[in-house]
Short mmCIF file of N, CA, C and O in Angstrom, two decimals:
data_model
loop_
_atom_site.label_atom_id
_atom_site.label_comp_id
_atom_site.label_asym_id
_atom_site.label_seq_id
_atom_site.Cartn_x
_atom_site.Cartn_y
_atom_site.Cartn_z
N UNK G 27 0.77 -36.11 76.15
CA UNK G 27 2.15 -35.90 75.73
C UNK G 27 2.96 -37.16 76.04
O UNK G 27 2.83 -37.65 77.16
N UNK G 28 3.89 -37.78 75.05
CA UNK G 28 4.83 -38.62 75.36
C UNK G 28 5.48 -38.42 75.97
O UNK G 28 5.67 -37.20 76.03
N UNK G 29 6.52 -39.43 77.12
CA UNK G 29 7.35 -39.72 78.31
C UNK G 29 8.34 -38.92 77.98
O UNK G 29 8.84 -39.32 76.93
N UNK G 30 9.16 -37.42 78.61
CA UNK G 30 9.66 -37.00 78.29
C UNK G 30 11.51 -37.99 78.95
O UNK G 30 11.64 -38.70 79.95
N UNK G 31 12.45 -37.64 78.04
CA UNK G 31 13.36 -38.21 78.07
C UNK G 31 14.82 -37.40 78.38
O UNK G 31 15.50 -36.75 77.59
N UNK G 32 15.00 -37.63 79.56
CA UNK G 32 16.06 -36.79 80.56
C UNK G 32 17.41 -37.55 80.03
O UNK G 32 17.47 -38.40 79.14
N UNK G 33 18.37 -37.07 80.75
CA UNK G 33 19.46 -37.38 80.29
C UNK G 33 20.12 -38.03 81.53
O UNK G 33 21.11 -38.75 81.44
N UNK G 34 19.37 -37.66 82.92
CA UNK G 34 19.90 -38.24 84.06
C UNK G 34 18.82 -37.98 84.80
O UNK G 34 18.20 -37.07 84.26
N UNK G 35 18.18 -38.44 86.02
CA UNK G 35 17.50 -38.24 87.28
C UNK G 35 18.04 -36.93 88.10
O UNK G 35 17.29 -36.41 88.93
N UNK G 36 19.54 -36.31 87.85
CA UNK G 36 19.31 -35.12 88.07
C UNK G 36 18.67 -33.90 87.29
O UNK G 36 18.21 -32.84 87.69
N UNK G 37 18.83 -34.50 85.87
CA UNK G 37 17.97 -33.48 84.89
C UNK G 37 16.94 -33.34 84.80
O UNK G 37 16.35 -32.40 84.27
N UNK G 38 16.44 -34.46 85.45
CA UNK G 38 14.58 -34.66 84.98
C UNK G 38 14.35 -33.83 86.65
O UNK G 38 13.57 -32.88 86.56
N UNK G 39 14.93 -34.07 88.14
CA UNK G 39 15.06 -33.30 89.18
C UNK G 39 15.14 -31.72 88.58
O UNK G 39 14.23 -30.92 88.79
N UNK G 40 16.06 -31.48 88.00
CA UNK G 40 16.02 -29.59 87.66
C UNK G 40 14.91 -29.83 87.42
O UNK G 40 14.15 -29.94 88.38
N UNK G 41 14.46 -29.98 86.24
CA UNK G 41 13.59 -29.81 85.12
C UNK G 41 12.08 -29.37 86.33
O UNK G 41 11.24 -28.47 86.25
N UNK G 42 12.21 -30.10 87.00
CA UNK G 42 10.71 -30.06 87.31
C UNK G 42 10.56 -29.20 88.79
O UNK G 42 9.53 -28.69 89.23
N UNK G 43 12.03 -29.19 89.45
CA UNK G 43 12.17 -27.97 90.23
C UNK G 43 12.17 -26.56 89.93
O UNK G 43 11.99 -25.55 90.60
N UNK G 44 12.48 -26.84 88.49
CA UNK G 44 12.48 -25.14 87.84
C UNK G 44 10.95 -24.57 87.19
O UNK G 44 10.53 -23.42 87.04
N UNK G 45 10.26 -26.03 86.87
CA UNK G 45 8.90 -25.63 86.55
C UNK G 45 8.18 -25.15 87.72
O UNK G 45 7.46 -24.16 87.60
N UNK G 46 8.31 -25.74 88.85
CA UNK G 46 7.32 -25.01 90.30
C UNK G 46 7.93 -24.02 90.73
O UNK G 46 7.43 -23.26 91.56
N UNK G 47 9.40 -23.84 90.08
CA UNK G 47 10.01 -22.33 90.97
C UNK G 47 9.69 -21.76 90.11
O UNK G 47 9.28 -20.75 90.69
N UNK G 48 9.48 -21.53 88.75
CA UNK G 48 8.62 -20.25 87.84
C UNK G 48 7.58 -19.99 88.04
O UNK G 48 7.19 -18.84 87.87
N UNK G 49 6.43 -21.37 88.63
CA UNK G 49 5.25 -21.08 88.67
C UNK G 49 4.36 -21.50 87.15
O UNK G 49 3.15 -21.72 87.02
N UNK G 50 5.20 -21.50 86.36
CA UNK G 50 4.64 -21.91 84.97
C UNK G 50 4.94 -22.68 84.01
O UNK G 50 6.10 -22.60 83.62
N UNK G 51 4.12 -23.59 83.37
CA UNK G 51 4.68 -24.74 82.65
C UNK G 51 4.16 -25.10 80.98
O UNK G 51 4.16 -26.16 80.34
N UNK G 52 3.73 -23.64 80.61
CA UNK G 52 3.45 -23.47 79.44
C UNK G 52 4.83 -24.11 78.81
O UNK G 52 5.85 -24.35 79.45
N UNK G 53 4.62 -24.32 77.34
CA UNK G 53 5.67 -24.65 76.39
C UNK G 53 7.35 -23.63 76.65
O UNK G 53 8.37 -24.26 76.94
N UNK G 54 7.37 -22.79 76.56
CA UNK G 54 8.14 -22.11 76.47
C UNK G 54 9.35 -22.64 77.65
O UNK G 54 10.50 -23.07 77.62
N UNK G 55 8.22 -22.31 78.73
CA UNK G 55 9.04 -22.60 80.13
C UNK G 55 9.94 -24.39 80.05
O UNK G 55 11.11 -24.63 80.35
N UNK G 56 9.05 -25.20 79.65
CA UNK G 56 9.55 -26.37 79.95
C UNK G 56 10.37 -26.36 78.94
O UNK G 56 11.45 -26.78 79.35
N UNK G 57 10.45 -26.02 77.51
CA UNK G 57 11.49 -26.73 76.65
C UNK G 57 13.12 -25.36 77.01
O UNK G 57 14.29 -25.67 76.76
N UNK G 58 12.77 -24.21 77.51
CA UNK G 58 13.70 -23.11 78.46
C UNK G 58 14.51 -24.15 79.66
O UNK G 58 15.74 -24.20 79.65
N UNK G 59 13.66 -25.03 80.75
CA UNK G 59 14.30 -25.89 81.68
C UNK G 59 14.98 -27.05 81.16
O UNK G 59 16.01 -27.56 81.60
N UNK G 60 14.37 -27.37 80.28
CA UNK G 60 14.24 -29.09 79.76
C UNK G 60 15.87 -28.42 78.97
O UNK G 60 16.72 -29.27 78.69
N UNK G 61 16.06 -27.49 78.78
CA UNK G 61 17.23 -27.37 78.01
C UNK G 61 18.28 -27.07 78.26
O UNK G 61 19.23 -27.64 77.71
N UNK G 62 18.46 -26.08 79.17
CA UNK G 62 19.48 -25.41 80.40
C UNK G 62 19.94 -26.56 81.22
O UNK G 62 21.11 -26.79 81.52
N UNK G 63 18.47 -27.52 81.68
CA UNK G 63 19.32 -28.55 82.45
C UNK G 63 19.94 -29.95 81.68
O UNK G 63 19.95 -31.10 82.10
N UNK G 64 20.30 -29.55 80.74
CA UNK G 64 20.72 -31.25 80.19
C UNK G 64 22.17 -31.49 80.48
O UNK G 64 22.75 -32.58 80.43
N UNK G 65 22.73 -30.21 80.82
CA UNK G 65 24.35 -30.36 81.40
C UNK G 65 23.74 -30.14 82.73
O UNK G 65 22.65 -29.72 83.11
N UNK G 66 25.10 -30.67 83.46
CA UNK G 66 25.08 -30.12 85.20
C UNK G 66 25.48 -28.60 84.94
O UNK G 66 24.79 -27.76 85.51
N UNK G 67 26.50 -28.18 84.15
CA UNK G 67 27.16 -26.81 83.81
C UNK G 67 26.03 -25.74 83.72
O UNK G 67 26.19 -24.66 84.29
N UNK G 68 24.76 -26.04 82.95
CA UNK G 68 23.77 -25.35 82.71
C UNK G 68 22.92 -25.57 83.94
O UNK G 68 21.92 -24.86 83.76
N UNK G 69 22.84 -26.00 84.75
CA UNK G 69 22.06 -26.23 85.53
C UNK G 69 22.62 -25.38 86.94
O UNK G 69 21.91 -24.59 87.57
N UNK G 70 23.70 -25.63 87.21
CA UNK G 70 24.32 -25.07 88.11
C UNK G 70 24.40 -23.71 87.98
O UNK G 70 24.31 -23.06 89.03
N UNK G 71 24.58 -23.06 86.83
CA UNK G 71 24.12 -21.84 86.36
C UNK G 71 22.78 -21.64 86.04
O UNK G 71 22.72 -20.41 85.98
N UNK G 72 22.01 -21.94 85.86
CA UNK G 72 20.35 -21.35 85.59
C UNK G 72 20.60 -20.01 85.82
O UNK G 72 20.58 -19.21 84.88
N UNK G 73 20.93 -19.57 87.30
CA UNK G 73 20.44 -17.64 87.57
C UNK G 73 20.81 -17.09 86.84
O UNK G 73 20.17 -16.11 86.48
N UNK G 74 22.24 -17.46 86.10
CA UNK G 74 23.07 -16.60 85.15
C UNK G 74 22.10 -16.43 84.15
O UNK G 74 21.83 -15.30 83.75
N UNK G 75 21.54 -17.45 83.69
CA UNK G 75 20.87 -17.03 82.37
C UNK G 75 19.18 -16.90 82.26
O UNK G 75 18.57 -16.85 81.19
N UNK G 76 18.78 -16.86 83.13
CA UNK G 76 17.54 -16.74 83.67
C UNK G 76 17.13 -15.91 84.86
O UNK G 76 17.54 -16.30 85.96
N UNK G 77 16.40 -14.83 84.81
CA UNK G 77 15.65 -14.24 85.81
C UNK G 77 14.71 -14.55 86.49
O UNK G 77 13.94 -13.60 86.38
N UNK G 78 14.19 -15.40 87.22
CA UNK G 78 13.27 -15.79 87.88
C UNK G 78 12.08 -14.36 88.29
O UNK G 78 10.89 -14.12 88.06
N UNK G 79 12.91 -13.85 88.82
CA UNK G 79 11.80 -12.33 89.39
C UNK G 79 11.15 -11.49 88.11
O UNK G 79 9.98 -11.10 88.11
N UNK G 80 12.01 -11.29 87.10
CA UNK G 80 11.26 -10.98 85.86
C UNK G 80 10.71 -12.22 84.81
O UNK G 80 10.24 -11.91 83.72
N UNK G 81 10.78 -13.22 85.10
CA UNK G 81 10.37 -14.29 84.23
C UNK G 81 11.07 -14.10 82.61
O UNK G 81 10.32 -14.25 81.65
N UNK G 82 12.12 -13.87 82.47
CA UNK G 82 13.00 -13.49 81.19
C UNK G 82 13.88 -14.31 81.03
O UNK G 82 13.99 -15.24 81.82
N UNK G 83 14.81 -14.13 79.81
CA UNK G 83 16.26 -14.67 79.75
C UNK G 83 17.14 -13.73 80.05
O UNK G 83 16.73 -12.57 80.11
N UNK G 84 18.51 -14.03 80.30
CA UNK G 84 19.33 -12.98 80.55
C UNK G 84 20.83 -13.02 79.24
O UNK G 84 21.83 -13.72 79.41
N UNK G 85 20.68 -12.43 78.46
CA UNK G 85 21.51 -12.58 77.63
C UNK G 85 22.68 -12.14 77.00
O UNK G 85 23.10 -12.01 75.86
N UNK G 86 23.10 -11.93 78.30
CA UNK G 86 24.73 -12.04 79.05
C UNK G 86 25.10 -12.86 79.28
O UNK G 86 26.33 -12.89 79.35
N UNK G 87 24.33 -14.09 79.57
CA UNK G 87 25.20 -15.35 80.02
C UNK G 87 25.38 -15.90 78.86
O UNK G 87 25.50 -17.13 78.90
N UNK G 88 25.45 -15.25 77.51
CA UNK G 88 26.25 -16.33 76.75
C UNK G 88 27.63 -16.02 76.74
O UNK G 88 28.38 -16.68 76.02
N UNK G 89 28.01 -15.21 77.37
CA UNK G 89 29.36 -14.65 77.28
C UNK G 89 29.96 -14.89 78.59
O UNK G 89 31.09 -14.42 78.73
N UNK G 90 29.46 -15.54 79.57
CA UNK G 90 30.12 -15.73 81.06
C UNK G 90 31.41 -16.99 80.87
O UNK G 90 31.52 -17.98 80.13
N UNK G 91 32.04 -16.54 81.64
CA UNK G 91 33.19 -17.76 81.69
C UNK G 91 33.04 -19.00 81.83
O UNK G 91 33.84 -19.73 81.23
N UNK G 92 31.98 -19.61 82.66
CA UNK G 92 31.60 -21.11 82.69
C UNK G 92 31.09 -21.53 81.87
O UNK G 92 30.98 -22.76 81.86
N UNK G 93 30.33 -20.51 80.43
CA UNK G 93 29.75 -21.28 79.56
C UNK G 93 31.28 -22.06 78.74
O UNK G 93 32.37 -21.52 78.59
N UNK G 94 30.85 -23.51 78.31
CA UNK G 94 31.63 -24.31 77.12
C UNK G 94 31.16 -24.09 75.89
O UNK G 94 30.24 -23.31 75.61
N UNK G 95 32.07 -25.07 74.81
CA UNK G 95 31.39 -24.62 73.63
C UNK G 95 29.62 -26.11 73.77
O UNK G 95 28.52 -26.07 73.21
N UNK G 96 29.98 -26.76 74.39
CA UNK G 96 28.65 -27.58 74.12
C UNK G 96 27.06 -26.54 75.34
O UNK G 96 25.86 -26.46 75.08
N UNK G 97 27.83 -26.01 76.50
CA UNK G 97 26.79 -24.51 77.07
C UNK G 97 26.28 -23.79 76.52
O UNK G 97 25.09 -23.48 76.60
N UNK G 98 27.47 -23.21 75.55
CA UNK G 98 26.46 -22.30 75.16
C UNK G 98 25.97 -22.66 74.46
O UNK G 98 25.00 -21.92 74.32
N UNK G 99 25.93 -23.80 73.43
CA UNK G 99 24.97 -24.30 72.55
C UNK G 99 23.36 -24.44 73.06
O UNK G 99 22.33 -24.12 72.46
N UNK G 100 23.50 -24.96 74.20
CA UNK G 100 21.99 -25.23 75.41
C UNK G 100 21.79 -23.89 75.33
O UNK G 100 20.65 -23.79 74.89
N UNK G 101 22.20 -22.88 75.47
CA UNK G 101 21.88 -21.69 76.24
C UNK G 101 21.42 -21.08 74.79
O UNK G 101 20.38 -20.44 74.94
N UNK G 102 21.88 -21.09 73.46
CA UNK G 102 21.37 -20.59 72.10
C UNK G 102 20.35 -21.05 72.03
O UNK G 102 19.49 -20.17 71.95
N UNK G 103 19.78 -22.46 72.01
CA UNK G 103 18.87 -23.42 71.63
C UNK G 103 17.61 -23.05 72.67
O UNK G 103 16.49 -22.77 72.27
N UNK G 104 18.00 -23.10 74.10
CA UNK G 104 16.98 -22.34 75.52
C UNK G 104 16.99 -20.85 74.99
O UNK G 104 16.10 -20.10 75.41
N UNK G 105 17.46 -20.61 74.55
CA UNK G 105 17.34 -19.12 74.09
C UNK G 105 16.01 -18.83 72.76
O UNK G 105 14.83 -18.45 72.77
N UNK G 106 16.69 -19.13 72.04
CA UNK G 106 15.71 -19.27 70.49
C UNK G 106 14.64 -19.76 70.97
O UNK G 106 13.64 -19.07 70.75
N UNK G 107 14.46 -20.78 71.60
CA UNK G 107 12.90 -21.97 71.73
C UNK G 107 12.16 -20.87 73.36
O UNK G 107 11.08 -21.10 73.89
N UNK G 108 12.98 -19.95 73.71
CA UNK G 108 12.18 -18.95 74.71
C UNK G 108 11.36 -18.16 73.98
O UNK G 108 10.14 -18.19 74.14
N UNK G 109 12.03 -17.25 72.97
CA UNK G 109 11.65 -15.71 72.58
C UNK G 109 11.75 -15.70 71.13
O UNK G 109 11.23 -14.77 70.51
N UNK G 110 12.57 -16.95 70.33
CA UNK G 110 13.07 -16.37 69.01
C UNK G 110 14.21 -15.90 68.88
O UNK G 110 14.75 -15.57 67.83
N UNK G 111 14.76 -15.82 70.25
CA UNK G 111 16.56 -14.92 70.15
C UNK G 111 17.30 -15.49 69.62
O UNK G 111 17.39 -16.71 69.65
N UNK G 112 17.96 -14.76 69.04
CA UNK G 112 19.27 -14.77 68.34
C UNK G 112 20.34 -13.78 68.84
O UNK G 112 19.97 -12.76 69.42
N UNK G 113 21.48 -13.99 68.67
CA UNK G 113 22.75 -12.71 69.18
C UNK G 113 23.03 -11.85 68.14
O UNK G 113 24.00 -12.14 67.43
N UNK G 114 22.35 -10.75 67.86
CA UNK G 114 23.03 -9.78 66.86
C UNK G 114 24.17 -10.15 66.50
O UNK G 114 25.01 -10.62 67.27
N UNK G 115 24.36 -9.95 65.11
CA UNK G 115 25.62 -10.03 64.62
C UNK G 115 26.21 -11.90 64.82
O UNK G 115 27.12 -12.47 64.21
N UNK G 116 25.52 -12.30 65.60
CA UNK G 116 26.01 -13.56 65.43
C UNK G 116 24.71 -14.69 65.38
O UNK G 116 24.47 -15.56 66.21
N UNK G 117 24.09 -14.41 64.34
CA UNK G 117 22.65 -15.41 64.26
C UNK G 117 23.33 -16.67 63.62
O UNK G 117 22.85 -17.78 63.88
N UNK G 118 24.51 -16.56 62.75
CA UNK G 118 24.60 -17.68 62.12
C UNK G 118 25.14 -19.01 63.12
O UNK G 118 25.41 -20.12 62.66
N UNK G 119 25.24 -18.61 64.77
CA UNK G 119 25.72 -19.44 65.77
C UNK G 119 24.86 -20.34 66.45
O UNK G 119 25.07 -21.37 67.10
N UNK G 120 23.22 -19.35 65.97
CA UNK G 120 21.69 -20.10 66.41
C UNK G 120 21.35 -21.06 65.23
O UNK G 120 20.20 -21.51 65.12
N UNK G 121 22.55 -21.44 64.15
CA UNK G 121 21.55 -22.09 62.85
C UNK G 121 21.72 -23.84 63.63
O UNK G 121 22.43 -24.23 64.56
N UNK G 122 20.93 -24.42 62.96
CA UNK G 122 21.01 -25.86 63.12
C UNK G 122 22.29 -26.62 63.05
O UNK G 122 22.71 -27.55 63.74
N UNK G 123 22.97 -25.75 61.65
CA UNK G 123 24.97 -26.49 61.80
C UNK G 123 25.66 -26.29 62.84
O UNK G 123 26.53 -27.05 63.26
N UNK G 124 25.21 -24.88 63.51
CA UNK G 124 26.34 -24.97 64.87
C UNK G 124 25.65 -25.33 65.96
O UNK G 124 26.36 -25.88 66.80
N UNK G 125 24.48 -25.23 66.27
CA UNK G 125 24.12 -25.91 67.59
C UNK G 125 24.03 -27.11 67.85
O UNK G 125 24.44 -27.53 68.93
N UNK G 126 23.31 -28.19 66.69
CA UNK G 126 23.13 -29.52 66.48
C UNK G 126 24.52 -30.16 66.76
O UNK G 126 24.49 -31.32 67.15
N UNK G 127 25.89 -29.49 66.59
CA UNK G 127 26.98 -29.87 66.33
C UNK G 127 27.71 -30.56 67.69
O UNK G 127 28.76 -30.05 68.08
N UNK G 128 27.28 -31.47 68.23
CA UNK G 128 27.30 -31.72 69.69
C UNK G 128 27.03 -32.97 70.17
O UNK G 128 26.43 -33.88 69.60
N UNK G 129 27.49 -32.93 71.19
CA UNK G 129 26.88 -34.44 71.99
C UNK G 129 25.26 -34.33 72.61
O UNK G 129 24.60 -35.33 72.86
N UNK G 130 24.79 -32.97 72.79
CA UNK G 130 23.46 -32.98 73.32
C UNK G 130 22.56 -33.00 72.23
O UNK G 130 21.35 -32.94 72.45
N UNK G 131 22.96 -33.07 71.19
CA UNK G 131 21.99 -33.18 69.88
C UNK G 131 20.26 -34.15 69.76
O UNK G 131 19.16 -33.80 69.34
N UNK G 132 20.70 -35.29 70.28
CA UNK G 132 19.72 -35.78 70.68
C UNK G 132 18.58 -35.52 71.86
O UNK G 132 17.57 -36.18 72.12
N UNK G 133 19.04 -34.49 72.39
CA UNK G 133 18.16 -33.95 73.48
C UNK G 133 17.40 -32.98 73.06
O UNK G 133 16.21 -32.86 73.35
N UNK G 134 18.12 -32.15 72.29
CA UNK G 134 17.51 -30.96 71.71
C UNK G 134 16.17 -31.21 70.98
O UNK G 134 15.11 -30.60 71.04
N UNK G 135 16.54 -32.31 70.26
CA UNK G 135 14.94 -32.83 69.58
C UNK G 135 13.84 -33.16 71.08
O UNK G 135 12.62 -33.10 70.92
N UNK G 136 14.18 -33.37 71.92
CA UNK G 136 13.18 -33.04 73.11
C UNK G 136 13.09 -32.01 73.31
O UNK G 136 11.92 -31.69 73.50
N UNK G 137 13.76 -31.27 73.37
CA UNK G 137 13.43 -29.76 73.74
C UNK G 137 12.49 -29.07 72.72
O UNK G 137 11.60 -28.30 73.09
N UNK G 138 12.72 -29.36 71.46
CA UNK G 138 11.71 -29.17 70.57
C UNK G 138 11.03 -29.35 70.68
O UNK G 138 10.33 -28.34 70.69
N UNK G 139 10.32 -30.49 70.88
CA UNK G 139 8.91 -31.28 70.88
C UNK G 139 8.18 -30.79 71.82
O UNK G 139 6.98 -30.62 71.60
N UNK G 140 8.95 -30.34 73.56
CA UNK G 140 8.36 -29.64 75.00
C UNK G 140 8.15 -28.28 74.04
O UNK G 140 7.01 -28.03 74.41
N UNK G 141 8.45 -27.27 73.12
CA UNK G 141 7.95 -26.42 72.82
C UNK G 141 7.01 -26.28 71.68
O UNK G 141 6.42 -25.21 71.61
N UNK G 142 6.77 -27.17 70.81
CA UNK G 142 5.90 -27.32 69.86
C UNK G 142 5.19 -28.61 69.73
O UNK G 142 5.12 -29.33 68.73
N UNK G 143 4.68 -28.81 70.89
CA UNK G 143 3.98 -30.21 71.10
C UNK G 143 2.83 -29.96 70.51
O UNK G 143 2.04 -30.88 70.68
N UNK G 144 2.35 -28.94 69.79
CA UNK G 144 0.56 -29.38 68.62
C UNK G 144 1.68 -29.78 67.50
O UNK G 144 1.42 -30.86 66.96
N UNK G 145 2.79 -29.17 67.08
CA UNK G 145 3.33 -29.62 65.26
C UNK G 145 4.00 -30.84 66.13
O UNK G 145 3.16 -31.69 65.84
N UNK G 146 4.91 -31.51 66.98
CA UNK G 146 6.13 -32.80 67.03
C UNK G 146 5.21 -34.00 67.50
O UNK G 146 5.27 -34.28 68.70
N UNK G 147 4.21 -34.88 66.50
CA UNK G 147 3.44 -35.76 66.73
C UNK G 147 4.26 -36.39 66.03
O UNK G 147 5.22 -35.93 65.41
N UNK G 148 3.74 -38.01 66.13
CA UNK G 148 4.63 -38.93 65.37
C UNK G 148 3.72 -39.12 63.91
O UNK G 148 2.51 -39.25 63.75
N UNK G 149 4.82 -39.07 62.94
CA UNK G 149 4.21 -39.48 62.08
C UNK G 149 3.40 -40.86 61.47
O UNK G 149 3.69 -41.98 61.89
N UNK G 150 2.55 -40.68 60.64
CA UNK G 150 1.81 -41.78 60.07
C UNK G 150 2.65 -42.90 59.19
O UNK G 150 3.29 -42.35 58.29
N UNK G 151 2.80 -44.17 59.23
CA UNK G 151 3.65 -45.06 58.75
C UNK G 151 3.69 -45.00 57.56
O UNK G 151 4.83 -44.95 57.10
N UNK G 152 2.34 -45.00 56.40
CA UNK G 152 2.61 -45.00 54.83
C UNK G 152 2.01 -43.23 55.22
O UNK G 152 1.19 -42.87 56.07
N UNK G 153 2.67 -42.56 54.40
CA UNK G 153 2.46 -41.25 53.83
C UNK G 153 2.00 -41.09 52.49
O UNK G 153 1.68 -40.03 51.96
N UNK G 154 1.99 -42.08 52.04
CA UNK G 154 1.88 -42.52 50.24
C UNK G 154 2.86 -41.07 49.59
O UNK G 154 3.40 -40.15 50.20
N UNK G 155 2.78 -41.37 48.26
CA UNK G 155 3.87 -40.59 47.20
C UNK G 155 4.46 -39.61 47.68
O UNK G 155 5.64 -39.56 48.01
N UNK G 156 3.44 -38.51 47.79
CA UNK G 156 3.49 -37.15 48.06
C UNK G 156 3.75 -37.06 49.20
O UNK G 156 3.82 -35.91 49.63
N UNK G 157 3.99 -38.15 50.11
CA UNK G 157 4.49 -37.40 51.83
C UNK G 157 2.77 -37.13 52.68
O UNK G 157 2.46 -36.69 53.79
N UNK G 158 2.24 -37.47 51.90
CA UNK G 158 0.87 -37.58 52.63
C UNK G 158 0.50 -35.61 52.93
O UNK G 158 -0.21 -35.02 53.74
N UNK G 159 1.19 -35.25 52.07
CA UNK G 159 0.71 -33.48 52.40
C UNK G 159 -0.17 -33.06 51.71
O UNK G 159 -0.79 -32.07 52.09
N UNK G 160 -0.48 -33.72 50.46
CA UNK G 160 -1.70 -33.23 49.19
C UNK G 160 -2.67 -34.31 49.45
O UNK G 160 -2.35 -35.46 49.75
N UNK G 161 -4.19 -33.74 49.30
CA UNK G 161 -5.35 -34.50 48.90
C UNK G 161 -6.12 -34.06 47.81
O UNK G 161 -7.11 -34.70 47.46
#
């Protein structure tokens, strides 16, 4: 796997304190840490939105008072890339226009890649015509 890319030495610190305090570092878990911690805001909160003793999300904390609008974006994005969640009635808040819509935008494409690291390889330089998808 390529050098993953923190946003600070305290993020890449969560990140890897939260992987030995789960115990697990399957995909899910790391691009769940790798994402919560890219603010201090999300980080300082983790319990809110994470259960450690049940190994879950908690999804009430998108509605807590300390989340911002760039929080809860982390917390949609750690959300979706956990389980697939979405907020009833408000899925159109998990689409790519409103979460991408941010200063952490560029992180999120890490967070992607920590959860689908067999599909986020780099691509091949000539693809020829077709995008290199047909033979």
């Amino acid at each position: 796997m390529a050098e993953i890319k923190f946003t600070s030495k305290e993020h890449e610190n969560f990140y890897k304190e939260m992987i030995q305090k789960s115990g697990n570092s399957d995909s899910y878990h790391r691009a769940f840490f790798y994402c919560i911690g890219i603010s201090d805001t999300g980080r300082r909160n983790v319990k809110r939105v994470f259960d450690f003793e049940q190994d879950r999300i908690i999804p009430e904390g998108l509605h807590e008072g300390w989340q911002t609008g760039g929080t809860v974006r982390l917390t949609r994005l750690a959300f979706n890339l956990w389980n697939g969640y979405v907020e009833q009635g408000e899925e159109s808040m998990s689409s790519p226009y409103e979460i991408f819509d941010c200063n952490y935008a560029p992180y999120f494409y890490e967070a992607i890649r920590l959860r689908y690291p067999e599909y986020c390889k780099e691509l091949p330089k000539d693809r020829g015509s077709d995008g290199g998808w047909e033979k």
